[in-house]
C-alpha positions as a LaTeX table, in Angstrom:
\begin{tabular}{lrrr}
\hline
Residue & $x$ (\AA) & $y$ (\AA) & $z$ (\AA) \\
\hline
Gly1 & 0.07 & $-0.07$ & $-0.10$ \\
Lys2 & 0.89 & 3.57 & 0.19 \\
Arg3 & 3.95 & 4.45 & 2.29 \\
Ile4 & 3.57 & 7.52 & 4.46 \\
Leu5 & 6.17 & 9.90 & 5.13 \\
Asp6 & 4.96 & 11.25 & 8.67 \\
Glu7 & 5.43 & 14.92 & 9.52 \\
Leu8 & 7.07 & 15.65 & 12.68 \\
Arg9 & 4.93 & 17.52 & 15.47 \\
Pro10 & 6.74 & 20.28 & 17.01 \\
Pro11 & 7.97 & 19.90 & 20.74 \\
His12 & 5.48 & 21.35 & 23.38 \\
Leu13 & 7.89 & 23.25 & 25.78 \\
Cys14 & 6.75 & 24.07 & 29.50 \\
Gly15 & 7.34 & 27.37 & 30.78 \\
Leu16 & 7.07 & 29.40 & 34.14 \\
Ala17 & 5.64 & 32.66 & 35.14 \\
Gly18 & 7.29 & 35.77 & 36.45 \\
Ala19 & 9.40 & 36.02 & 39.35 \\
Pro20 & 7.64 & 36.23 & 42.67 \\
Ser21 & 8.52 & 38.67 & 45.67 \\
Thr22 & 11.79 & 37.66 & 47.19 \\
Thr23 & 10.65 & 38.42 & 50.81 \\
Val24 & 8.08 & 35.76 & 51.51 \\
Met25 & 7.67 & 31.94 & 50.57 \\
Gly26 & 4.00 & 31.43 & 50.85 \\
Ser27 & 1.28 & 31.21 & 48.17 \\
Asn28 & 2.99 & 33.83 & 46.01 \\
Cys29 & 6.25 & 31.79 & 45.40 \\
Ser30 & 3.98 & 28.61 & 44.93 \\
Gln31 & 1.76 & 30.16 & 42.26 \\
Asn32 & 4.33 & 31.98 & 40.37 \\
Cys33 & 6.70 & 29.17 & 40.46 \\
Cys34 & 4.35 & 26.61 & 39.09 \\
Arg35 & 1.86 & 27.92 & 36.81 \\
Glu36 & 2.62 & 27.61 & 33.16 \\
Glu37 & 3.74 & 30.29 & 30.72 \\
Lys38 & 0.51 & 31.69 & 28.72 \\
Thr39 & 2.66 & 33.30 & 26.13 \\
Leu40 & 4.92 & 30.53 & 24.70 \\
Ser41 & 6.40 & 31.35 & 21.30 \\
Asp42 & 6.70 & 27.87 & 20.28 \\
Pro43 & 5.64 & 27.31 & 16.73 \\
Thr44 & 2.55 & 25.22 & 15.89 \\
Leu45 & 2.64 & 23.58 & 12.52 \\
Gln46 & $-0.46$ & 22.84 & 10.40 \\
Pro47 & $-0.56$ & 19.20 & 9.61 \\
His48 & 1.03 & 18.52 & 6.24 \\
Ala49 & $-0.79$ & 16.36 & 3.55 \\
Ala50 & 0.85 & 12.81 & 3.65 \\
Cys51 & 3.63 & 12.24 & 1.17 \\
Lys52 & 3.35 & 8.83 & $-0.16$ \\
Gly53 & 5.75 & 6.50 & $-1.57$ \\
Ile54 & 6.72 & 6.35 & $-5.17$ \\
Asp55 & 5.18 & 2.90 & $-5.46$ \\
Ser56 & 1.73 & 4.34 & $-4.93$ \\
Leu57 & $-1.28$ & 1.91 & $-5.60$ \\
Asp58 & $-4.75$ & 2.52 & $-6.49$ \\
Ala59 & $-7.70$ & 0.71 & $-5.13$ \\
Ser60 & $-7.80$ & $-2.24$ & $-7.38$ \\
Ser61 & $-4.31$ & $-2.88$ & $-8.80$ \\
Thr62 & $-0.81$ & $-4.15$ & $-8.13$ \\
Arg63 & 2.03 & $-2.02$ & $-8.30$ \\
Tyr64 & 2.44 & $-0.05$ & $-11.46$ \\
Phe65 & 5.38 & $-1.84$ & $-12.71$ \\
Asp66 & 4.11 & $-5.34$ & $-12.15$ \\
Arg67 & 0.75 & $-4.77$ & $-14.04$ \\
Glu68 & 2.23 & $-5.77$ & $-17.41$ \\
Leu69 & 4.52 & $-8.63$ & $-16.39$ \\
Pro70 & 2.13 & $-11.34$ & $-17.25$ \\
Glu71 & 1.67 & $-10.12$ & $-20.70$ \\
Leu72 & 5.54 & $-9.79$ & $-21.17$ \\
Glu73 & 6.13 & $-13.20$ & $-19.97$ \\
Arg74 & 3.76 & $-14.33$ & $-22.92$ \\
Leu75 & 5.67 & $-12.68$ & $-25.57$ \\
Pro76 & 8.18 & $-14.71$ & $-27.75$ \\
Lys77 & 11.36 & $-15.09$ & $-25.97$ \\
Gly78 & 14.56 & $-13.77$ & $-27.57$ \\
Gly79 & 17.78 & $-12.09$ & $-26.96$ \\
Gly80 & 19.91 & $-10.01$ & $-29.45$ \\
Asp81 & 20.98 & $-6.42$ & $-29.50$ \\
Val82 & 19.22 & $-3.62$ & $-28.01$ \\
Glu83 & 16.96 & $-1.81$ & $-30.47$ \\
Gln84 & 14.53 & 0.83 & $-30.75$ \\
Arg85 & 10.94 & $-0.09$ & $-31.47$ \\
Pro86 & 7.67 & 1.58 & $-32.06$ \\
Arg87 & 5.14 & 1.98 & $-29.64$ \\
Phe88 & 3.89 & $-1.01$ & $-27.90$ \\
Asp89 & 0.08 & $-1.01$ & $-26.36$ \\
Phe90 & $-0.39$ & $-3.53$ & $-23.57$ \\
Gln91 & $-3.89$ & $-5.01$ & $-22.83$ \\
Thr92 & $-3.89$ & $-3.16$ & $-19.38$ \\
Gly93 & $-4.06$ & 0.11 & $-21.32$ \\
Ala94 & $-0.61$ & 1.20 & $-20.80$ \\
His95 & 1.77 & 1.85 & $-23.64$ \\
Tyr96 & 5.63 & 1.82 & $-23.88$ \\
Thr97 & 7.95 & 3.62 & $-26.23$ \\
Gly98 & 11.64 & 3.00 & $-26.33$ \\
Gln99 & 14.31 & 0.24 & $-26.48$ \\
Trp100 & 13.74 & $-3.43$ & $-26.17$ \\
Arg101 & 16.20 & $-6.45$ & $-25.95$ \\
Gly102 & 14.16 & $-9.40$ & $-27.39$ \\
Ser103 & 10.90 & $-9.53$ & $-25.04$ \\
Glu104 & 12.26 & $-7.31$ & $-22.49$ \\
Arg105 & 12.07 & $-3.43$ & $-22.11$ \\
His106 & 16.01 & $-2.72$ & $-21.84$ \\
Gly107 & 17.60 & 0.40 & $-22.27$ \\
Phe108 & 15.85 & 3.86 & $-22.29$ \\
Gly109 & 12.07 & 3.90 & $-22.58$ \\
Val110 & 8.87 & 5.90 & $-21.55$ \\
Gln111 & 5.75 & 3.96 & $-20.33$ \\
Val112 & 2.59 & 5.64 & $-19.58$ \\
Trp113 & $-0.35$ & 3.98 & $-17.72$ \\
Pro114 & $-4.07$ & 4.68 & $-18.15$ \\
Asp115 & $-4.39$ & 7.02 & $-15.18$ \\
Gly116 & $-1.70$ & 9.49 & $-16.69$ \\
Ala117 & 1.08 & 7.90 & $-14.35$ \\
Ser118 & 4.39 & 7.60 & $-16.37$ \\
Tyr119 & 7.97 & 6.52 & $-16.06$ \\
Glu120 & 10.78 & 7.78 & $-18.28$ \\
Gly121 & 14.02 & 6.59 & $-17.87$ \\
Glu122 & 16.35 & 3.45 & $-17.82$ \\
Trp123 & 15.20 & $-0.11$ & $-17.84$ \\
Cys124 & 17.01 & $-3.42$ & $-17.39$ \\
Glu125 & 15.30 & $-6.75$ & $-18.12$ \\
Asn126 & 11.74 & $-5.23$ & $-17.67$ \\
His127 & 12.63 & $-3.44$ & $-14.41$ \\
Ala128 & 13.23 & 0.36 & $-13.90$ \\
Ser129 & 16.76 & 0.35 & $-13.07$ \\
Gly130 & 19.26 & 3.11 & $-13.39$ \\
Arg131 & 18.28 & 6.87 & $-13.69$ \\
Gly132 & 14.49 & 7.68 & $-14.32$ \\
Arg133 & 11.60 & 10.02 & $-13.40$ \\
Phe134 & 8.26 & 8.59 & $-12.30$ \\
Thr135 & 5.24 & 10.89 & $-12.32$ \\
His136 & 2.05 & 9.93 & $-10.27$ \\
Ser137 & $-1.40$ & 10.54 & $-11.74$ \\
Asp138 & $-1.80$ & 13.28 & $-9.39$ \\
Gly139 & 1.25 & 15.11 & $-10.31$ \\
Asp140 & 3.78 & 13.99 & $-7.55$ \\
Thr141 & 7.19 & 13.11 & $-9.07$ \\
Tyr142 & 10.26 & 11.07 & $-8.20$ \\
Thr143 & 13.27 & 11.61 & $-10.23$ \\
Gly144 & 16.51 & 9.83 & $-9.15$ \\
Glu145 & 18.04 & 6.25 & $-9.17$ \\
Trp146 & 16.24 & 3.08 & $-9.45$ \\
Lys147 & 16.75 & $-0.53$ & $-8.87$ \\
Met148 & 14.32 & $-3.33$ & $-9.56$ \\
Asn149 & 11.41 & $-0.89$ & $-9.93$ \\
Met150 & 12.17 & 0.84 & $-6.63$ \\
Ala151 & 13.76 & 4.05 & $-5.48$ \\
Ser152 & 17.22 & 3.31 & $-4.42$ \\
Gly153 & 20.22 & 5.49 & $-4.06$ \\
Lys154 & 19.85 & 9.28 & $-4.52$ \\
Gly155 & 16.73 & 10.78 & $-5.60$ \\
Ile156 & 14.32 & 13.84 & $-5.22$ \\
Tyr157 & 10.68 & 13.40 & $-4.57$ \\
His158 & 8.18 & 16.56 & $-5.07$ \\
Tyr159 & 4.63 & 16.02 & $-3.51$ \\
Arg160 & 2.31 & 18.72 & $-5.15$ \\
Asp161 & 4.77 & 21.55 & $-4.70$ \\
Leu162 & 4.18 & 21.27 & $-0.94$ \\
Thr163 & 6.59 & 19.05 & 0.16 \\
Thr164 & 10.29 & 18.00 & $-1.25$ \\
Tyr165 & 12.73 & 15.32 & $-0.08$ \\
Ala166 & 16.09 & 15.23 & $-1.57$ \\
Gly167 & 18.25 & 12.52 & $-0.47$ \\
Glu168 & 19.03 & 8.81 & $-0.27$ \\
Trp169 & 16.73 & 5.91 & $-0.76$ \\
Cys170 & 16.52 & 2.27 & $-0.12$ \\
Asn171 & 13.71 & $-0.05$ & $-1.35$ \\
Asp172 & 11.27 & 2.69 & $-1.97$ \\
Leu173 & 11.78 & 4.35 & 1.27 \\
Gln174 & 14.03 & 7.44 & 2.64 \\
Asp175 & 16.98 & 5.77 & 4.00 \\
Gly176 & 20.33 & 7.62 & 4.82 \\
Tyr177 & 20.99 & 11.14 & 4.65 \\
Gly178 & 18.28 & 13.53 & 3.43 \\
Val179 & 16.65 & 17.02 & 3.50 \\
Glu180 & 12.74 & 17.39 & 3.62 \\
Thr181 & 11.26 & 20.90 & 3.18 \\
Trp182 & 7.79 & 22.26 & 3.32 \\
Ala183 & 6.24 & 25.05 & 1.49 \\
Glu184 & 5.89 & 27.25 & 4.31 \\
Gly185 & 9.44 & 26.93 & 5.35 \\
Thr186 & 9.86 & 24.16 & 7.66 \\
Arg187 & 13.00 & 22.03 & 6.98 \\
Phe188 & 14.43 & 18.87 & 8.54 \\
Glu189 & 18.11 & 17.95 & 7.56 \\
Gly190 & 19.41 & 14.59 & 8.89 \\
Ser191 & 19.18 & 10.90 & 9.14 \\
Phe192 & 16.37 & 8.63 & 7.83 \\
Arg193 & 15.81 & 5.03 & 8.36 \\
Ser194 & 13.18 & 2.88 & 6.72 \\
Gly195 & 11.11 & 5.99 & 5.73 \\
Gln196 & 11.23 & 7.70 & 9.16 \\
Lys197 & 13.45 & 10.48 & 10.53 \\
Asp198 & 15.70 & 8.44 & 12.87 \\
Gly199 & 19.27 & 9.19 & 14.12 \\
Tyr200 & 20.83 & 12.63 & 14.23 \\
Gly201 & 19.03 & 15.71 & 12.64 \\
Leu202 & 18.14 & 19.42 & 12.51 \\
Tyr203 & 14.58 & 20.57 & 12.61 \\
Leu204 & 13.94 & 24.12 & 11.46 \\
Trp205 & 10.61 & 25.98 & 11.90 \\
Pro206 & 9.54 & 29.02 & 9.76 \\
Asp207 & 9.81 & 31.56 & 12.83 \\
Thr208 & 13.69 & 30.44 & 13.03 \\
Ser209 & 12.88 & 28.10 & 16.19 \\
Gln210 & 15.17 & 24.89 & 15.81 \\
Tyr211 & 15.86 & 21.67 & 17.39 \\
Cys212 & 19.14 & 19.99 & 16.89 \\
Gly213 & 19.74 & 16.28 & 18.17 \\
Ser214 & 18.34 & 12.79 & 18.19 \\
Phe215 & 15.39 & 11.62 & 16.45 \\
Arg216 & 13.66 & 8.07 & 16.58 \\
Ala217 & 10.78 & 6.77 & 14.56 \\
Asn218 & 9.78 & 10.34 & 13.28 \\
Ala219 & 9.84 & 12.06 & 16.64 \\
Ile220 & 12.24 & 13.98 & 18.91 \\
Asn221 & 13.68 & 11.06 & 20.89 \\
Gly222 & 16.91 & 11.18 & 23.06 \\
Val223 & 19.27 & 14.07 & 23.74 \\
Gly224 & 18.86 & 17.48 & 22.10 \\
Thr225 & 18.65 & 21.34 & 22.00 \\
Tyr226 & 15.67 & 23.18 & 21.34 \\
Val227 & 16.26 & 26.98 & 20.73 \\
Gly228 & 13.04 & 29.29 & 20.27 \\
Ser229 & 12.62 & 32.18 & 18.21 \\
Asp230 & 12.54 & 34.65 & 21.28 \\
Gly231 & 15.82 & 33.06 & 22.70 \\
Arg232 & 14.70 & 30.42 & 25.01 \\
Thr233 & 16.68 & 27.26 & 25.01 \\
Phe234 & 16.20 & 23.67 & 26.48 \\
Lys235 & 19.08 & 21.15 & 26.42 \\
Gly236 & 18.28 & 17.91 & 27.81 \\
Ser237 & 16.52 & 14.59 & 27.02 \\
Trp238 & 13.28 & 13.90 & 25.01 \\
Lys239 & 10.78 & 11.29 & 24.56 \\
Asp240 & 8.23 & 11.22 & 21.67 \\
Ser241 & 8.79 & 15.08 & 20.96 \\
Gly242 & 8.24 & 16.05 & 24.48 \\
Ile243 & 10.55 & 16.95 & 27.34 \\
His244 & 11.35 & 13.95 & 29.40 \\
Gly245 & 14.20 & 13.27 & 31.67 \\
Ala246 & 16.98 & 15.52 & 33.04 \\
Gly247 & 17.39 & 19.00 & 31.28 \\
His248 & 18.24 & 22.69 & 31.59 \\
Tyr249 & 15.69 & 25.26 & 30.37 \\
Val250 & 16.60 & 29.05 & 30.12 \\
Trp251 & 14.13 & 31.80 & 29.43 \\
Pro252 & 15.16 & 35.10 & 27.72 \\
Asn253 & 14.60 & 37.04 & 30.77 \\
Gly254 & 17.21 & 35.09 & 32.74 \\
Arg255 & 15.08 & 32.59 & 34.64 \\
Glu256 & 16.55 & 29.14 & 34.56 \\
Tyr257 & 15.41 & 25.69 & 35.61 \\
Ser258 & 17.60 & 22.52 & 35.99 \\
Gly259 & 16.06 & 19.19 & 36.89 \\
Gln260 & 13.93 & 16.50 & 36.00 \\
Tyr261 & 10.96 & 16.37 & 33.62 \\
Val262 & 8.25 & 13.55 & 32.96 \\
Leu263 & 6.13 & 14.02 & 29.79 \\
Asp264 & 6.65 & 17.77 & 29.39 \\
Thr265 & 6.21 & 18.70 & 33.05 \\
Lys266 & 8.59 & 19.32 & 35.88 \\
Asp267 & 8.68 & 16.05 & 38.08 \\
Gly268 & 11.51 & 14.93 & 40.33 \\
Phe269 & 14.05 & 17.20 & 41.90 \\
Gly270 & 15.04 & 20.50 & 40.33 \\
Val271 & 16.27 & 23.88 & 40.87 \\
Phe272 & 14.53 & 27.05 & 39.61 \\
Val273 & 16.62 & 30.31 & 39.57 \\
Trp274 & 15.49 & 33.85 & 39.18 \\
Pro275 & 17.57 & 36.58 & 37.63 \\
Asp276 & 17.46 & 38.58 & 40.80 \\
Gly277 & 19.35 & 35.45 & 42.57 \\
Leu278 & 16.22 & 33.99 & 44.44 \\
Arg279 & 16.38 & 30.24 & 43.96 \\
Tyr280 & 14.04 & 27.39 & 44.70 \\
Glu281 & 15.77 & 23.92 & 45.40 \\
Gly282 & 13.29 & 20.85 & 45.72 \\
Tyr283 & 10.98 & 18.34 & 44.49 \\
Trp284 & 8.35 & 18.63 & 41.79 \\
Ser285 & 5.28 & 16.43 & 40.92 \\
Gln286 & 3.34 & 17.21 & 37.65 \\
Gly287 & 4.76 & 20.69 & 37.24 \\
Arg288 & 4.16 & 21.73 & 40.83 \\
Gln289 & 6.39 & 21.96 & 43.85 \\
His290 & 5.77 & 18.67 & 46.03 \\
Gly291 & 7.55 & 17.33 & 48.77 \\
Cys292 & 10.91 & 18.91 & 50.61 \\
Gly293 & 12.14 & 21.92 & 49.21 \\
Arg294 & 13.77 & 25.49 & 50.18 \\
Leu295 & 13.81 & 28.94 & 49.07 \\
Cys296 & 17.41 & 30.28 & 49.01 \\
Leu297 & 17.24 & 34.15 & 49.47 \\
Gln298 & 19.66 & 36.64 & 48.25 \\
Asp299 & 21.03 & 37.30 & 51.62 \\
Gly300 & 22.57 & 33.71 & 51.98 \\
Thr301 & 19.67 & 32.76 & 54.29 \\
Phe302 & 17.07 & 30.38 & 53.18 \\
Arg303 & 13.57 & 28.97 & 54.19 \\
Gln304 & 12.91 & 25.20 & 54.46 \\
Ala305 & 9.36 & 24.10 & 53.84 \\
Thr306 & 7.12 & 21.01 & 52.69 \\
Trp307 & 5.09 & 21.22 & 49.64 \\
Arg308 & 2.03 & 19.75 & 48.31 \\
Asp309 & 0.56 & 20.43 & 44.95 \\
Gly310 & 2.34 & 23.72 & 44.68 \\
Gln311 & 1.07 & 24.88 & 48.08 \\
Cys312 & 3.37 & 25.50 & 51.10 \\
Glu313 & 2.07 & 23.33 & 53.92 \\
Trp314 & 4.97 & 23.96 & 56.59 \\
Glu315 & 7.41 & 26.38 & 56.78 \\
Cys316 & 10.72 & 26.96 & 58.96 \\
Pro317 & 12.19 & 30.28 & 60.16 \\
Ala318 & 14.81 & 31.87 & 57.78 \\
Val319 & 18.29 & 30.44 & 58.83 \\
Gly320 & 21.87 & 30.73 & 57.91 \\
Glu321 & 22.91 & 29.17 & 54.71 \\
Glu322 & 24.98 & 26.58 & 56.47 \\
Ala323 & 22.42 & 25.28 & 58.72 \\
Ala324 & 21.10 & 22.60 & 56.44 \\
Ala325 & 21.95 & 20.88 & 53.12 \\
Pro326 & 19.73 & 21.00 & 50.30 \\
Pro327 & 17.37 & 17.97 & 49.45 \\
Gln328 & 19.15 & 15.12 & 47.67 \\
Ala329 & 17.58 & 14.37 & 44.11 \\
\hline
\end{tabular}
C-alpha cells in the first residue's frame, strides 16, 4: 500500500511565570513558580498532507511496474541487441515507447499508464533500473536512481509543490541522509531509516525556532537542544517530541530551571533560579512543587518547607545558609 512519510510534530515546551516577591515564601512563590507560561512562542505547525511513497497504488491494482509482467512473459523469448521499436500497447491500457532487447524493455524508454502516471528513464530486463523519473497521476514526481522498480540510491521526491525530499533511498523508502522541506518554510536535515526520521538531525521552523539532536521513529527522542525564536533554550532529554528526563531550560529574561521532567512537566528534583538571585531547590510533581524544598534568598539565608501540589504546607524560620543541606535528588 501507500507508504506514508509522517510529519514531525513540534515539541511542546513548558514554561514558568514571572518572578515572585523575594521576601515571602508562601502562596506567591508557589503560584508563580508553578503555573505554566501563557505566552509561549513555540511554533504550531499545520498538519501536512501525507507524502506517499513512489510505489503508490490505486484501489484495485498491483504495483504499477508489475501490471504488465504477465503479458510480457507471454511474448516470444529472444535475445539479441538492444533496439528501438515503435510504441507497444499493453492489454492493461498502458503503452511503452523505447528500447527493447528481445521480449524485455531494456535501455531507455517511456511507459504511460491509463491513469496518466508515467515512467521515463532507464530499464534493465523489464525493470526500472538506473536513472529515471516517475510521475504520479496526481502530479507527484520522483526523479533519481532506481533498482528493480524501486527508488534506491539518490533521488528527489516532489509532493504537489508542498513537500520536497532530496536524499538517499533504499527499497522505495527514505534511508540515509536527506533534506525534507515544506512550502511554508519548515525544514529537516538529517538521518532517515526505513522511511522515518531516525538518528541525528536538525529541524527548523519558519519562525527560526530550531531543534538539533536525536530522532527516533519520526519523533524527537533522545538528547537534543531546542532554541526558540524568542531566545529560550532547552538542553536535555526528550521522548516522543516532549521533554522527558533531565534537562536545563533557560528563558530570555534570565530565569532557569535545571532538573527532571516527565512528559513535558517538571517532575522529580529540580532547581529554579530567578534573575535577581532568588532560588528554589526541591522536589516537583506534575509541574508543581511537591515534597521537601527550600527557597534560597539573596542574603544567604533560606527557608525550608514542605509542599503539596504547589502549596506550602509547613515552613521553618529563615536560617543561615550553612544550617542545612539541600534535599538530595
